Every structure is written in structure tokens, then in C-alpha cells.
Short mmCIF file of C-alpha atoms in Angstrom, two decimals:
data_model
loop_
_atom_site.label_atom_id
_atom_site.label_comp_id
_atom_site.label_asym_id
_atom_site.label_seq_id
_atom_site.Cartn_x
_atom_site.Cartn_y
_atom_site.Cartn_z
CA MET A 1 232.09 117.58 116.02
CA GLY A 2 229.50 118.52 118.65
CA GLY A 3 226.66 118.71 116.07
CA GLU A 4 223.66 120.94 115.49
CA HIS A 5 221.67 119.71 118.49
CA GLY A 6 224.57 119.20 120.85
CA THR A 7 225.06 116.48 123.44
CA VAL A 8 222.62 115.17 126.01
CA VAL A 9 224.25 113.88 129.21
CA ILE A 10 222.24 111.44 131.32
CA GLY A 11 223.15 111.70 135.00
CA ALA A 12 224.83 114.47 137.02
CA GLY A 13 227.32 112.41 139.00
CA PRO A 14 231.11 112.69 138.64
CA ALA A 15 231.19 111.10 135.18
CA GLY A 16 228.21 112.99 133.77
CA LEU A 17 229.24 116.43 135.05
CA THR A 18 232.85 115.88 134.03
CA ALA A 19 231.72 115.04 130.50
CA ALA A 20 229.52 118.14 130.38
CA TYR A 21 232.28 120.43 131.65
CA GLU A 22 234.86 119.03 129.25
CA LEU A 23 232.51 119.33 126.28
CA LEU A 24 231.73 122.95 127.10
CA ARG A 25 235.45 123.62 127.41
CA ARG A 26 235.69 122.47 123.79
CA GLY A 27 232.81 124.61 122.55
CA CYS A 28 230.09 121.94 122.40
CA ALA A 29 226.49 122.51 123.51
CA VAL A 30 225.41 120.35 126.47
CA ARG A 31 222.19 119.52 128.34
CA VAL A 32 222.39 117.42 131.52
CA PHE A 33 219.39 115.55 132.94
CA GLU A 34 219.50 114.11 136.46
CA ALA A 35 216.66 111.99 137.85
CA ASP A 36 217.43 112.88 141.47
CA GLU A 37 216.86 116.28 143.05
CA VAL A 38 220.57 116.74 143.83
CA VAL A 39 223.75 116.32 141.82
CA GLY A 40 226.76 114.17 142.63
CA GLY A 41 225.41 110.64 142.35
CA ILE A 42 227.01 108.44 145.00
CA SER A 43 229.58 111.25 145.46
CA ARG A 44 226.96 113.67 146.74
CA THR A 45 226.96 115.29 150.16
CA VAL A 46 223.65 114.60 151.88
CA GLU A 47 222.52 117.38 154.25
CA ARG A 48 219.97 116.88 157.03
CA ASP A 49 219.27 119.50 159.70
CA GLY A 50 222.71 121.05 159.18
CA TRP A 51 224.58 117.72 159.34
CA ARG A 52 226.45 116.59 156.23
CA PHE A 53 227.07 112.98 155.24
CA ASP A 54 229.52 111.52 152.72
CA ILE A 55 227.86 108.40 151.31
CA GLY A 56 230.50 105.69 151.27
CA GLY A 57 233.44 107.99 151.95
CA HIS A 58 235.42 109.62 149.12
CA ARG A 59 239.12 110.23 149.51
CA PHE A 60 240.39 112.65 146.89
CA PHE A 61 243.60 110.90 145.93
CA THR A 62 244.60 110.04 142.37
CA LYS A 63 247.55 109.25 140.16
CA VAL A 64 245.72 110.69 137.13
CA SER A 65 247.16 114.18 136.78
CA ARG A 66 244.37 115.56 134.62
CA VAL A 67 241.82 114.49 137.23
CA GLU A 68 243.85 116.20 139.94
CA ASP A 69 243.98 119.35 137.77
CA PHE A 70 240.22 119.17 137.20
CA TRP A 71 239.51 119.04 140.93
CA HIS A 72 241.58 122.16 141.55
CA GLU A 73 240.09 123.95 138.57
CA ILE A 74 236.61 123.47 139.99
CA LEU A 75 237.42 124.20 143.65
CA PRO A 76 240.04 126.68 144.89
CA ASP A 77 242.82 125.35 147.09
CA GLU A 78 241.29 126.92 150.20
CA ASP A 79 238.24 124.64 149.83
CA PHE A 80 240.42 121.54 150.20
CA LEU A 81 241.53 120.10 153.51
CA LEU A 82 244.53 117.80 153.87
CA ARG A 83 243.25 115.00 156.05
CA PRO A 84 245.09 112.16 157.79
CA ARG A 85 244.16 108.71 156.58
CA MET A 86 243.31 106.29 159.34
CA SER A 87 241.26 103.12 159.34
CA ARG A 88 241.08 100.23 161.78
CA ILE A 89 239.43 96.84 162.00
CA TYR A 90 237.03 96.07 164.86
CA TYR A 91 236.96 92.44 165.91
CA ARG A 92 235.67 90.98 169.18
CA GLY A 93 235.97 94.17 171.19
CA ALA A 94 239.42 95.20 169.92
CA LEU A 95 240.63 97.64 167.26
CA TYR A 96 243.39 96.43 164.92
CA ASP A 97 245.52 98.91 163.02
CA TYR A 98 245.09 98.82 159.26
CA PRO A 99 247.56 98.23 157.66
CA LEU A 100 248.63 95.65 160.22
CA ASN A 101 250.92 96.67 163.07
CA ALA A 102 252.65 93.71 164.68
CA GLY A 103 252.69 95.09 168.22
CA ASN A 104 249.06 96.18 168.10
CA ALA A 105 247.93 92.86 166.62
CA LEU A 106 249.88 90.87 169.18
CA ARG A 107 248.43 92.87 172.07
CA ASN A 108 244.90 92.42 170.77
CA LEU A 109 245.19 88.74 169.94
CA GLY A 110 247.22 87.80 172.98
CA LEU A 111 250.10 85.35 172.95
CA TRP A 112 247.85 82.28 173.07
CA GLU A 113 245.62 83.34 170.15
CA ALA A 114 248.65 84.53 168.15
CA ALA A 115 250.22 81.10 168.67
CA ARG A 116 247.00 79.43 167.55
CA CYS A 117 246.95 81.61 164.40
CA MET A 118 250.52 80.59 163.59
CA GLY A 119 249.63 76.95 164.21
CA SER A 120 246.62 77.27 161.94
CA TYR A 121 248.82 78.83 159.27
CA ALA A 122 251.36 75.99 159.59
CA ARG A 123 248.61 73.40 159.20
CA ALA A 124 247.27 75.15 156.11
CA ARG A 125 250.71 75.15 154.52
CA LEU A 126 251.21 71.47 155.28
CA ARG A 127 247.69 70.37 154.40
CA PRO A 128 246.02 73.10 152.34
CA PRO A 129 242.26 72.89 151.73
CA ALA A 130 241.41 70.55 148.89
CA ASP A 131 239.00 73.02 147.28
CA GLN A 132 240.63 76.39 146.58
CA SER A 133 238.26 77.39 143.81
CA HIS A 134 236.38 79.74 146.15
CA PHE A 135 237.43 82.73 148.28
CA GLU A 136 237.35 80.87 151.58
CA GLY A 137 239.51 77.97 150.43
CA TRP A 138 242.01 80.18 148.60
CA VAL A 139 242.57 82.63 151.47
CA SER A 140 242.62 80.08 154.29
CA ALA A 141 245.20 78.07 152.35
CA ARG A 142 247.54 81.07 152.41
CA PHE A 143 246.82 82.52 155.86
CA GLY A 144 245.35 79.68 157.83
CA TRP A 145 241.75 79.37 158.98
CA ARG A 146 242.06 81.50 162.12
CA LEU A 147 243.58 84.55 160.42
CA TYR A 148 241.14 84.15 157.54
CA SER A 149 238.18 84.12 159.94
CA ILE A 150 239.41 87.25 161.76
CA PHE A 151 240.57 89.47 158.91
CA PHE A 152 238.76 88.28 155.77
CA LYS A 153 235.60 86.23 156.22
CA THR A 154 232.98 88.32 158.01
CA TYR A 155 233.47 91.68 156.31
CA THR A 156 233.61 90.10 152.83
CA GLU A 157 230.36 88.26 153.48
CA LYS A 158 228.68 91.44 154.73
CA VAL A 159 229.70 93.43 151.64
CA TRP A 160 228.58 90.88 149.06
CA GLY A 161 225.72 89.27 150.94
CA MET A 162 226.67 85.63 150.52
CA PRO A 163 228.90 82.98 152.10
CA ALA A 164 232.58 83.33 151.26
CA ASP A 165 232.68 79.80 149.88
CA GLN A 166 230.37 80.97 147.09
CA LEU A 167 232.69 83.79 145.95
CA GLN A 168 235.04 82.88 143.15
CA ALA A 169 238.71 82.49 144.08
CA ASP A 170 240.08 84.57 141.19
CA TRP A 171 239.01 87.73 143.03
CA ALA A 172 241.16 86.75 145.99
CA ALA A 173 244.00 85.70 143.68
CA GLN A 174 244.06 89.19 142.16
CA ARG A 175 243.17 91.25 145.21
CA ILE A 176 245.60 89.53 147.58
CA LYS A 177 248.13 88.20 145.07
CA ASN A 178 251.01 90.33 146.34
CA LEU A 179 250.30 89.64 149.99
CA SER A 180 251.50 86.68 152.00
CA LEU A 181 251.68 86.20 155.75
CA ALA A 182 255.43 86.78 155.62
CA THR A 183 254.93 90.02 153.65
CA ALA A 184 252.25 91.20 156.04
CA VAL A 185 254.46 90.58 159.06
CA ARG A 186 257.44 92.24 157.39
CA ASN A 187 255.39 95.33 156.51
CA ALA A 188 253.99 95.42 160.04
CA VAL A 189 257.40 95.29 161.72
CA LEU A 190 259.17 97.58 159.26
CA PRO A 191 256.56 100.12 158.06
CA ARG A 192 257.52 102.51 155.30
CA ARG A 193 256.37 106.03 155.89
CA HIS A 194 254.85 108.51 153.48
CA ARG A 195 254.12 106.05 150.71
CA THR A 196 251.66 106.96 147.96
CA ASP A 197 252.44 104.07 145.61
CA VAL A 198 249.68 101.91 147.10
CA THR A 199 246.38 103.46 148.08
CA SER A 200 245.89 101.32 151.17
CA LEU A 201 249.08 102.82 152.55
CA ILE A 202 248.61 106.52 151.80
CA GLU A 203 248.76 108.62 154.94
CA GLU A 204 247.06 111.82 153.77
CA PHE A 205 244.45 112.75 151.21
CA GLN A 206 242.64 115.85 150.01
CA TYR A 207 239.03 116.41 150.91
CA PRO A 208 236.54 119.22 150.08
CA ARG A 209 235.66 120.90 153.35
CA LEU A 210 231.90 120.40 152.82
CA GLY A 211 232.22 116.87 151.49
CA PRO A 212 232.46 115.47 147.96
CA GLY A 213 229.13 116.97 146.91
CA MET A 214 230.75 120.40 147.19
CA MET A 215 232.85 119.49 144.15
CA TRP A 216 229.88 118.47 142.04
CA GLU A 217 227.56 121.24 143.15
CA ARG A 218 230.24 123.74 142.09
CA CYS A 219 230.83 121.83 138.86
CA ALA A 220 227.11 122.01 138.03
CA GLU A 221 227.25 125.78 138.64
CA GLU A 222 230.18 126.02 136.24
CA VAL A 223 228.36 124.01 133.60
CA ARG A 224 225.45 126.43 133.79
CA ARG A 225 227.75 129.47 133.82
CA ARG A 226 229.44 128.27 130.64
CA GLY A 227 226.12 127.94 128.81
CA GLY A 228 225.08 124.38 129.53
CA THR A 229 221.93 123.30 131.34
CA VAL A 230 221.61 120.96 134.33
CA GLU A 231 218.07 119.83 135.16
CA THR A 232 217.46 117.84 138.33
CA GLY A 233 214.27 115.91 138.95
CA SER A 234 214.28 114.99 135.25
CA CYS A 235 214.11 111.26 134.61
CA LEU A 236 215.06 109.88 131.22
CA THR A 237 212.31 107.61 129.89
CA ALA A 238 213.48 106.91 126.34
CA VAL A 239 216.45 107.17 124.00
CA HIS A 240 215.11 107.24 120.46
CA ARG A 241 217.24 105.75 117.70
CA ASP A 242 217.04 105.60 113.92
CA PRO A 243 217.86 101.99 112.94
CA GLN A 244 218.49 102.95 109.33
CA ARG A 245 221.06 105.62 110.18
CA ARG A 246 222.29 103.64 113.20
CA ARG A 247 222.15 106.74 115.38
CA ALA A 248 220.43 107.96 118.52
CA VAL A 249 218.44 111.01 117.50
CA ALA A 250 216.53 112.20 120.60
CA VAL A 251 215.72 111.53 124.25
CA THR A 252 212.48 111.79 126.20
CA VAL A 253 212.67 113.11 129.75
CA ASP A 254 210.00 113.40 132.41
CA GLY A 255 210.52 116.47 134.58
CA ALA A 256 208.70 119.23 136.40
CA GLY A 257 206.97 120.36 133.22
CA GLY A 258 205.91 116.86 132.19
CA GLN A 259 207.34 114.74 129.41
CA ARG A 260 209.19 116.28 126.50
CA THR A 261 211.44 115.04 123.73
CA GLU A 262 214.81 116.67 123.07
CA PRO A 263 216.87 116.15 119.89
CA ALA A 264 220.46 115.04 120.36
CA ASP A 265 223.51 114.52 118.20
CA HIS A 266 225.25 112.56 120.93
CA VAL A 267 224.14 110.91 124.18
CA VAL A 268 226.56 110.42 127.08
CA SER A 269 225.04 107.99 129.58
CA SER A 270 226.12 107.51 133.19
CA MET A 271 222.81 105.87 134.14
CA PRO A 272 223.03 102.12 134.86
CA ILE A 273 223.74 100.43 131.54
CA SER A 274 220.92 97.98 132.18
CA GLU A 275 218.46 100.89 132.39
CA LEU A 276 219.95 102.49 129.29
CA VAL A 277 219.20 99.34 127.30
CA GLY A 278 215.65 99.32 128.66
CA ALA A 279 215.14 102.93 127.56
CA LEU A 280 216.15 102.46 123.92
CA ARG A 281 213.37 102.86 121.33
CA PRO A 282 212.97 100.82 119.21
CA ALA A 283 214.01 98.20 121.73
CA PRO A 284 217.21 96.27 121.12
CA PRO A 285 217.09 92.56 120.21
CA ALA A 286 216.07 90.06 122.87
CA GLU A 287 219.64 88.91 123.44
CA VAL A 288 220.72 92.43 124.37
CA ARG A 289 217.71 92.99 126.62
CA ALA A 290 218.33 89.66 128.34
CA ALA A 291 221.98 90.62 128.96
CA ALA A 292 220.86 93.92 130.52
CA GLU A 293 218.22 92.26 132.70
CA ASP A 294 220.80 89.77 133.96
CA LEU A 295 223.15 92.45 135.37
CA ARG A 296 222.99 92.78 139.16
CA TYR A 297 223.85 95.43 141.74
CA ARG A 298 224.62 95.67 145.45
CA ASP A 299 222.87 98.48 147.31
CA PHE A 300 223.89 100.58 150.25
CA LEU A 301 222.29 102.13 153.31
CA THR A 302 223.76 104.54 155.88
CA VAL A 303 222.31 105.26 159.31
CA ALA A 304 223.87 108.48 160.61
CA LEU A 305 223.77 108.90 164.40
CA VAL A 306 224.52 112.15 166.22
CA VAL A 307 226.57 111.66 169.41
CA PRO A 308 228.57 113.89 171.78
CA ALA A 309 232.10 114.69 170.58
CA GLU A 310 233.62 112.59 173.37
CA PHE A 311 232.60 109.51 171.35
CA SER A 312 234.47 110.67 168.29
CA PHE A 313 237.40 108.59 167.03
CA PRO A 314 240.29 109.54 164.73
CA ASP A 315 239.48 106.98 162.02
CA ASN A 316 237.78 107.84 158.75
CA TRP A 317 236.37 104.32 158.87
CA ILE A 318 236.23 101.41 161.22
CA TYR A 319 235.72 98.11 159.41
CA VAL A 320 233.49 95.91 161.54
CA HIS A 321 234.57 92.28 161.24
CA ASP A 322 232.49 91.24 164.22
CA PRO A 323 229.90 88.64 163.12
CA ASP A 324 227.50 89.52 165.94
CA VAL A 325 226.35 92.77 164.29
CA ARG A 326 225.08 93.53 160.80
CA VAL A 327 226.86 96.87 160.31
CA GLY A 328 229.81 96.53 157.93
CA ARG A 329 231.64 99.82 158.36
CA ILE A 330 231.36 102.93 160.53
CA GLN A 331 232.39 106.39 159.37
CA ASN A 332 233.17 109.30 161.66
CA PHE A 333 232.11 112.24 159.52
CA GLY A 334 233.95 114.60 161.84
CA SER A 335 237.22 112.88 160.96
CA TRP A 336 236.63 113.56 157.27
CA SER A 337 235.98 117.26 157.88
CA PRO A 338 235.03 119.31 160.94
CA TYR A 339 232.70 121.25 158.62
CA LEU A 340 230.43 118.21 158.25
CA VAL A 341 229.48 118.23 161.94
CA LYS A 342 228.55 120.72 164.67
CA ASP A 343 230.51 121.98 167.66
CA GLY A 344 230.46 119.60 170.58
CA ARG A 345 228.99 116.79 168.50
CA THR A 346 230.03 114.36 165.82
CA CYS A 347 228.06 112.10 163.53
CA LEU A 348 228.79 108.41 163.06
CA GLY A 349 227.62 106.78 159.83
CA LEU A 350 226.82 103.08 160.18
CA GLU A 351 227.01 101.50 156.74
CA TYR A 352 224.96 98.47 155.75
CA PHE A 353 225.45 96.58 152.48
CA VAL A 354 222.02 95.47 151.33
CA SER A 355 219.82 94.62 148.37
CA VAL A 356 216.85 96.72 147.34
CA ASP A 357 213.66 95.26 148.78
CA ASP A 358 215.42 93.01 151.28
CA GLU A 359 214.36 93.15 154.93
CA THR A 360 216.86 95.85 155.94
CA TRP A 361 216.06 98.06 152.95
CA ARG A 362 212.33 97.87 153.69
CA THR A 363 212.69 98.59 157.41
CA PRO A 364 211.23 102.02 158.36
CA ASP A 365 213.79 104.73 159.15
CA ALA A 366 212.81 104.98 162.82
CA ASP A 367 213.34 101.25 163.32
CA LEU A 368 216.68 101.36 161.49
CA ILE A 369 217.86 104.17 163.78
CA VAL A 370 216.89 102.13 166.87
CA ALA A 371 218.64 99.02 165.51
CA ALA A 372 221.80 100.94 164.53
CA THR A 373 221.91 102.63 167.94
CA ARG A 374 221.67 99.22 169.59
CA GLU A 375 224.56 97.90 167.48
CA LEU A 376 226.74 100.95 168.19
CA GLU A 377 226.17 100.43 171.91
CA LYS A 378 226.79 96.69 171.63
CA LEU A 379 230.16 97.37 170.00
CA GLY A 380 231.05 99.59 172.96
CA LEU A 381 231.71 102.64 170.80
CA VAL A 382 229.16 104.74 172.72
CA ARG A 383 227.45 104.55 176.09
CA PRO A 384 223.77 103.60 176.18
CA GLY A 385 221.46 106.57 175.83
CA VAL A 386 223.87 109.10 174.28
CA VAL A 387 222.57 109.01 170.67
CA GLU A 388 220.73 112.29 170.15
CA ALA A 389 219.34 111.96 166.63
CA GLY A 390 219.48 109.72 163.59
CA TYR A 391 219.03 109.89 159.83
CA VAL A 392 218.80 107.22 157.11
CA VAL A 393 220.18 107.54 153.58
CA ARG A 394 219.51 104.83 150.98
CA MET A 395 221.65 104.47 147.87
CA PRO A 396 220.45 101.95 145.26
CA LYS A 397 222.84 100.42 142.73
CA ALA A 398 225.92 101.52 144.69
CA TYR A 399 228.10 98.65 143.46
CA PRO A 400 227.92 96.67 140.21
CA VAL A 401 228.05 92.96 140.93
CA TYR A 402 230.61 90.83 139.11
CA ASP A 403 228.87 87.48 138.83
CA GLU A 404 229.80 84.60 136.54
CA ARG A 405 227.92 86.09 133.58
CA TYR A 406 228.47 89.81 134.00
CA GLN A 407 231.42 90.10 131.59
CA ARG A 408 229.62 88.34 128.79
CA ASN A 409 226.51 90.44 129.45
CA VAL A 410 228.51 93.68 129.29
CA ASP A 411 230.28 92.52 126.12
CA VAL A 412 226.95 91.76 124.42
CA ILE A 413 225.59 95.21 125.31
CA ARG A 414 228.79 97.05 124.50
CA GLU A 415 229.20 95.43 121.07
CA TRP A 416 225.58 96.08 120.10
CA LEU A 417 225.73 99.73 121.20
CA ALA A 418 228.96 100.30 119.26
CA ARG A 419 227.43 98.82 116.12
CA GLU A 420 223.86 100.13 116.24
CA VAL A 421 224.06 103.43 118.17
CA PRO A 422 227.73 104.51 118.12
CA ASN A 423 226.77 108.04 119.23
CA VAL A 424 225.63 106.70 122.62
CA TYR A 425 228.57 106.69 125.04
CA PRO A 426 228.41 104.81 128.37
CA VAL A 427 230.68 106.37 131.04
CA GLY A 428 231.34 105.97 134.76
CA ARG A 429 230.76 103.21 137.30
CA ASN A 430 227.17 102.21 136.61
CA GLY A 431 227.22 103.52 133.06
CA MET A 432 229.85 100.90 132.22
CA HIS A 433 229.04 98.36 134.99
CA ARG A 434 232.57 98.85 136.28
CA TYR A 435 233.62 98.95 139.91
CA ASN A 436 235.69 102.10 139.32
CA ASN A 437 236.64 104.80 141.79
CA GLN A 438 235.65 108.42 141.22
CA ASP A 439 238.86 109.42 139.41
CA HIS A 440 238.71 106.67 136.81
CA SER A 441 235.01 107.28 136.24
CA MET A 442 235.94 110.89 135.53
CA LEU A 443 238.68 109.82 133.13
CA THR A 444 236.21 107.81 131.03
CA ALA A 445 234.14 111.00 130.72
CA MET A 446 237.15 113.13 129.77
CA LEU A 447 238.15 110.75 126.99
CA THR A 448 234.55 110.51 125.75
CA ALA A 449 234.35 114.31 125.55
CA GLU A 450 237.47 114.31 123.36
CA ASN A 451 235.97 111.63 121.13
CA ILE A 452 232.84 113.74 120.62
CA ALA A 453 234.49 117.13 120.27
CA HIS A 454 237.57 116.18 118.24
CA GLY A 455 236.71 112.88 116.61
CA THR A 456 239.44 111.02 118.48
CA ASP A 457 239.16 107.30 119.02
CA HIS A 458 239.98 106.76 122.67
CA ASP A 459 238.90 103.35 123.94
CA VAL A 460 237.28 104.32 127.23
CA TRP A 461 236.73 100.64 128.01
CA SER A 462 240.49 100.28 128.41
CA VAL A 463 240.55 102.79 131.28
CA ASN A 464 241.57 100.79 134.28
CA VAL A 465 243.27 100.99 137.62
CA GLU A 466 247.06 100.81 137.76
CA GLN A 467 248.42 97.57 139.11
CA ASP A 468 249.77 99.15 142.31
CA TYR A 469 246.92 101.61 142.88
CA HIS A 470 243.66 101.06 144.74
CA GLU A 471 242.89 97.36 144.34
CA GLU A 472 244.45 95.12 141.71
CA THR A 473 242.75 94.69 138.34
CA GLY A 474 240.61 91.66 137.88
CA ARG A 475 242.23 90.35 134.70
CA GLY A 476 245.89 91.25 135.04
CA ALA A 477 247.96 93.79 133.18
CA GLY A 478 247.59 92.18 129.82
CA GLY A 479 243.89 91.37 129.99
CA ARG A 480 240.69 93.27 129.56
CA GLY A 481 240.26 95.92 132.22
CA THR A 482 237.41 95.51 134.64
CA GLY A 483 237.97 98.62 136.72
CA ARG A 484 238.45 98.41 140.46
CA ASP A 485 238.42 94.79 141.46
CA ALA A 486 235.40 93.01 142.89
CA PRO A 487 234.77 89.31 143.39
CA LEU A 488 233.15 87.07 140.83
CA MET A 489 229.96 85.83 142.44
CA PRO A 490 227.69 82.94 141.50
CA ALA A 491 224.92 84.10 139.20
CA PRO A 492 221.31 83.08 139.79
CA PRO A 493 219.87 80.49 137.37
CA LEU A 494 218.88 81.92 134.02
CA PRO A 495 215.17 81.98 133.19
CA ALA A 496 214.13 79.07 131.01
CA ALA A 497 213.49 81.34 128.03
CA THR A 498 217.09 82.50 128.10
CA VAL A 499 218.46 78.96 128.28
CA VAL A 500 216.32 77.85 125.33
CA ALA A 501 217.22 80.95 123.32
CA GLY A 502 220.92 80.46 124.03
CA ALA A 503 220.73 76.85 122.88
CA ALA A 504 218.99 77.93 119.69
CA ARG A 505 221.77 80.42 118.94
CA ASP A 506 224.41 77.79 119.61
CA VAL A 507 222.78 75.27 117.25
CA GLY A 508 221.30 77.38 114.53
CA GLY A 509 223.09 80.70 114.78
CA GLY A 510 219.78 82.48 115.09
CA ARG A 511 218.89 85.33 117.45
CA ALA A 512 216.47 84.87 120.31
CA THR A 513 213.23 86.77 119.80
CA ARG A 514 211.63 86.43 123.23
CA PRO A 515 212.38 88.73 126.16
CA THR A 516 213.67 86.95 129.22
CA GLY A 517 213.05 87.30 132.93
CA LEU A 518 213.53 90.36 135.06
CA ARG A 519 216.84 91.16 136.75
CA PRO A 520 216.89 89.66 140.25
#
């Protein structure tokens, strides 16, 4: 089923390389094109001056057995470390255990503040907020305003870049639906050890000794060894389709040797689905282009600071709920693996959730390093003057945004692709605009490879996260899967052309013929 010209894979992240490897395993020819100079996507390991950084942090833990088998087929057991899982919450100069520990929380809050939190909770139960349609109202109704402000508000607003009263409540209802104050206290007082049924409670995870990029660098080597090609620095500029045959027939890539066109029997795409739509030639109808342009993303920036080992901490992450600093989370790369850092030193990665072209994104690296150093000192995690070096890593389109229109937009694109170019297969997080973890992105690629090689009919859009694993699904067990859960956010106003075109379709059943505005 692989075809005369084989399969072109767009993107060499976890989904793209998994698809390539699985296709080669089944005897299909594969060519992989990656726009960046390194493989791994957001799961890469960035190396600067001998320091290695994991962008966003990637615990290798899964309930998908074939993904687990894949990891150990690519890397030998000796390349995996078994690492302790530890995360805490920083708030107002204190570190709170995560998950909650009653004694630790009580010591940090103090008896008076703990009493005020309980009073706030009692008031919320007696007189809940009138408006619970948004995240703030929903959570404060169930935990009280004081607990909400400490453990929910600030970090959520940092991640998504907007006030919590603008986030839709159904995210909270799904994400926190099994948690009440009574449950949290019970779990804190009577912790259950060695649980792996809920990700937030796992105590150990596997980790490649040189970071997650080690997995994908080795996978790319295996793809080449098995007869496939992996070209980095090769940006896809067009996917050519034959409207009469309803097939994609070739791709155009721009690489070191200039532009060239490659024939293809199948195209597996892990590039952002909005960019895939923009690359199709002839262009899709205006409605499909408008849906693609309306999809939004949240971007990510890490400032890695080298400090003496005495300022190391045992956590993989510290979640910074303090509203007086902009950093959202701090990684200690040495706690992920001692092979990421150097003797006598560690490296702390300050993570900022941003939007491309906002003020933080545009700030020069040197200024970001100064600002991050100042915040690290302000938090009291290091002494003034001990930061020895700094590095900045930017990651665009790190998280697909679930706004009020995203699901309809994805449905429009998905249905058109399935009808007009059924040999184009979106996979992975950005390829499907799904907030999936690495393992479920890989699973979409594995099932797609089987569809291409064996003619099976797996519905990769049904791949979702189990109800008790990672975060809860956004639509419930019986609904359409959305991948790892993220909040529904208010969408920006549609351009006037889109509103007019939509009204025309509603009244006359016609299709809009004008392209609409650019994605914000």
C-alpha cells in the first residue's frame, strides 16, 4: 500500500519520526523533511556550550504499551534513567508540596491563613458566586476565593495569557471534576504510595540520560539506516494536489540545494495544521482557509541560567504561583539527569508562556537573561551575583489554543482534507491541533502508518487520553476526543469578511469565496 513514490513525512518530531520508522518497518519508502536544523520538535534536547536543556520537560511515562516498546526499541535500557518525580508550588516565599501535603501546607499557610481559607471555603459553599460560567467563578465556588487565589489563579493566567474570568468553566469542570476540598485534604492526610493510575501522582519515570532529544536523534539515525531519508533545514512550501483525482501528488521543499518538487503517494503531516492548509496547491476553498487562519497557538520561551550546584533543588519543576514575577515554571535540569549539566554546577530553566511578537518574545536575549536572573534572585532561589551564564531558547507554537471556535475550525479542515485529499494524514500535537502528550502523538503516527501500509481504517482522531491518565479529556468519555485537556478561551472577533461569508452560507447555502483575515 506504500505506493510507487512512497510517503513524504513533514516534520521530524515524535509523531513524524515515529510514522517514518513504523512505515519502514512495514517495507514502505519514506522521506522526512524537517524545517529546523535539529530533529525532535518540542521534544528536542537543546545543547549550548555543553549544557543540555529539555524544552518544557518530558517525563517518559505511558500506559500505551506499544509506545513503551517503541522507546526501548530505539534506545537500550542503559540509556534510560529512573528518576524520582518531584514538583512543588512556590507562593509568597514558601514551597508547597504537590500533590498537597496537609502538614506542609499548614506550616506554610500558618494557622491564621489556614483558618481564613476554611472560612472563605465555607462562605463559597453558603453563597457561591453567581457567575460560574468562567474558570474563576467555577473554581472559587468549590474551593473558596483564598484557596483559588493561591493554588489556581496566577499560574493559570500566566500559562494562557488572559484573566481567569475569561477562561471557559468547562475546562475547570473537566480538569478538576474529581477533586473537591474534602478529597484534597483526604489525599493529603492519607497519601497512597507508588500509584501510577494518575499521572500527577506517579513517583518515578523513565528519562533518556541526554534528554528527550536523544530518543529522536537515535530514531532519525535508525530511519536513515533502514533506507529512509531525513533532511533537516528543509522547509515545505507546497503540497500539490490533483482535484480531479482527489489526491496529493507531490510536495515542494526549500532546502540547502534550493527548491525542488518531490512526488508522493502519501503525505504524513506533523506541521501545524493551519500551515498545512496554507501550503496546499491549488488552495482550498475560502471557508477552509478561514478556519485555518482562525486557529491560535501559545508560544514558549526558556531562559536557562547556570548556577553553582549548591543552588540546585530536588524538584523537576517548581510551579511559580507568585504574581510578582512573570516566570511561570522553573526546571532544574540537573534533577532530570546529571548528564544534562556539568560537575559543580546546575542549570535552572525559567519558563515563560508568551505569544510570538509580544514584548517578552521580542526582548533581546541578553536583556531576557538579566530579567530572569533578577526574578530568580527575587524569589530567593539563588543569592545575588551567583548566575554565571545564561541562554535563551524560543519555541513557537508550543501549545494549540482551545478557543470558542477551535473545534469547529478543526472539523471544517478535517472534513475537507478527508474528502478532497484523503492521502494527506495529519498527526501529532500541532498536526491535529490537539493538546496531546508525546505518547499519544506517537500513537496517532503508529495508527497512520498502519493505515498507509496495510489499508486499515484506524480513526486517529479518536486517539485520546484515558480518563484517569494525565489530565481529563475535554468532552468526557462518550464525546469527541480533544487530546490532553486545555481551557476553552474567548476567541478574538472574526474579521468582517468571515462574518458576512458565514451569514451567506447560513441563508443561501453557498460557499464563501473571499479569503478572511490573518490568524492573530
